Structures are given as structure tokens and as C-alpha cells.
Amino acid sequence: MNLRQLEVFRAVMQTGSTIGASGVLSLSQSAISRQLTSLEQEIGLELFRREKGRLVPKPEATALLQEVGELSDVLARLKRRTDELSAGWSGKTLIKMGFPHSLTTTLLPGLVRDFLAAQSEVSIELVAGPYDAIERAVMGRTVDFGFVRLPTEDRGLQTMPLVSSGQLCALPVGHPLAERETVSADDLSRTDLVLLGRLRSSREDIEERLRHAQGTVRCRVETHSVESSVAMVAEGIGVSIIPALIGNLLKSDRVVMRPFSPPLWNDYGIATLRDTQLSRPVLNFIDTLRERLVGDGTMTKPIG
């Protein structure tokens, strides 16, 4: 048997389906099925019952899960160590972390600089992407931990809540609403909007608030990153409602930020595989991350 077979078996057991496993490991469903069949043939056991296109774990699969988990952890650590050596990091610990693009260009550079200055025996690999991709990276062991929106979509993860964030209203300089201390949905009646993508759960909540206040939503531009939304606002295209967590980090002399009130709170935190024990340096990194995410507390607050 090989590491890929064990990863596939574990992913199917954790997600409950070949579809879930294919998403976690970025493999096709047919590849997942082939790996499972190959594993069963090699060990001489049928681990799943095939019922109407579903895989139902047999007692043998449940019995093997813990052992497979421990073995795949060992193999993953071995692979990590060979990666470190091949990259010239002999004697150093490689920490792999996943974050959204917006944080990798704002908060993280300074945080990583300070962390590495205090941890001379540590190297970092930073993986950037949307929250769902970060979850998949954690499940697929591409990263040790990832920064995600809570609750996570994948049940195979354990999470550490860090911060709760409201929203900021991003306004072009000179906009009449920039004179207000806060901006509400009622204030945005008949205002052109730049909104974040429909796939975000927070988008639904914001649109519901806006419709309740004014009946219709005048979305002129839909974007898929906070940075692009703020750039559109800077050009005077419209007004945007963005997570304060990111908005507090973006500075522009052409955009004014005002708290969106009342806020719609969203939680964020760290995701790891279940039963993962994080090292003391990583925990120190996460503690500092929480402090800097909260910042001056404008529409953000720590959890725990």
C-alpha cells in the first residue's frame, strides 16, 4: 500500500463520500474509486459496501481508520521532512500555512517578519486562496493549518475561533454618507453598490438586510475580492460593504471607511485536521495573529 491509498481511504471515511474525498484531495471521483479498489485488493479485505452508488463503511474499515490515520501521519511527516531537505532547509522546521489572498498582502508580511526574527530555526511556506480552497488544503495536508471562516464546510476539521468581524462601508472620498459616523442599510437606498461575490454566505445576509430596508439592491459591480471592491469604490463606481477584518487593513486616500450598522457578525479562526497538536511556536504565531486581526477594535472583537 502507498500514501495516496491511505489518504484516499482516510478522506472517504472523514467526508463520508467519494465526492467529498475528491474535493479534499483534488482528485476525480473515478481516481478515488480506483485507489480504494486497489487498497482493498492489496490488503485482501472489502472495506465498503456499495449501495446505490454510495460507499457504506464496513466494520473492518472503522477498525482500520485509527491505524491508517497514525500511519498516514507518519508518512506525511516523512514527506514533509524530505521536502525540507530538498529545499535546503536542513535542521529547520517548515511550517505550512494557508491564508486568504487579502491577508497575505496586508497583515501577514509584518507578522511573518516578526515571527521569523524570533524563530531562527523555522521556515514558512505560505499558501494563498479562498476559504474553501484553504479547507481543502488542510484536509489534503498541503498545509498544517489554515485561516478560515467559521463554521467550516468540512466536518473533518477541528477549529480554533479567533476573531469576530462586522462590516465596514467603503465610500468614495466626498460621498455624502462619509460625513456620518455609521452607515445603515436605510442610508444606502438608491445608492449604486459594489458587492462581493454571490458564493459568499455573508453576501446573502447583506442583501437580505438591504432588501428589507429598500426593497431592491442596486448592485452595479460584483467582485470576488475585498481589494478589488475597494478599488472600484476608489473610482467612484459605487459603495461597498466589506468585512472589517480586511477593510481595517486597506488604506487609500480615495476611500473612506465607516462602520456598517447594525453589524452582521462573522467568525473566523484556525482550522487543522482533527486531533492535531500544534507546536508552541505555531501557537505563539496564532496568538499574535489574533491580536493584530482585532487591531484597534473597529468592528472586530476577539473570540475567547
mmCIF file with all atom_site columns, C-alpha atoms in Angstrom, residues 20 30 64 81 103 141 145 234 236 273:
data_model
loop_
_atom_site.group_PDB
_atom_site.id
_atom_site.type_symbol
_atom_site.label_atom_id
_atom_site.label_alt_id
_atom_site.label_comp_id
_atom_site.label_asym_id
_atom_site.label_entity_id
_atom_site.label_seq_id
_atom_site.pdbx_PDB_ins_code
_atom_site.Cartn_x
_atom_site.Cartn_y
_atom_site.Cartn_z
_atom_site.occupancy
_atom_site.B_iso_or_equiv
_atom_site.pdbx_formal_charge
_atom_site.auth_seq_id
_atom_site.auth_comp_id
_atom_site.auth_asym_id
_atom_site.auth_atom_id
_atom_site.pdbx_PDB_model_num
ATOM 1  C CA . GLY A 1 20  ? -16.201 14.748 -0.538  1.00 0.00 ? 20  GLY A CA 1
ATOM 2  C CA . SER A 1 30  ? -13.031 7.760  -10.613 1.00 0.00 ? 30  SER A CA 1
ATOM 3  C CA . LEU A 1 64  ? -8.595  0.288  10.400  1.00 0.00 ? 64  LEU A CA 1
ATOM 4  C CA . ARG A 1 81  ? 10.979  16.217 6.101   1.00 0.00 ? 81  ARG A CA 1
ATOM 5  C CA . LEU A 1 103 ? -4.301  38.821 4.344   1.00 0.00 ? 103 LEU A CA 1
ATOM 6  C CA . ARG A 1 141 ? -2.257  18.023 4.223   1.00 0.00 ? 141 ARG A CA 1
ATOM 7  C CA . PHE A 1 145 ? -3.241  24.896 9.431   1.00 0.00 ? 145 PHE A CA 1
ATOM 8  C CA . ALA A 1 234 ? -11.968 54.500 -5.242  1.00 0.00 ? 234 ALA A CA 1
ATOM 9  C CA . GLY A 1 236 ? -16.424 56.329 -7.728  1.00 0.00 ? 236 GLY A CA 1
ATOM 10 C CA . LEU A 1 273 ? -7.047  18.173 10.976  1.00 0.00 ? 273 LEU A CA 1
#
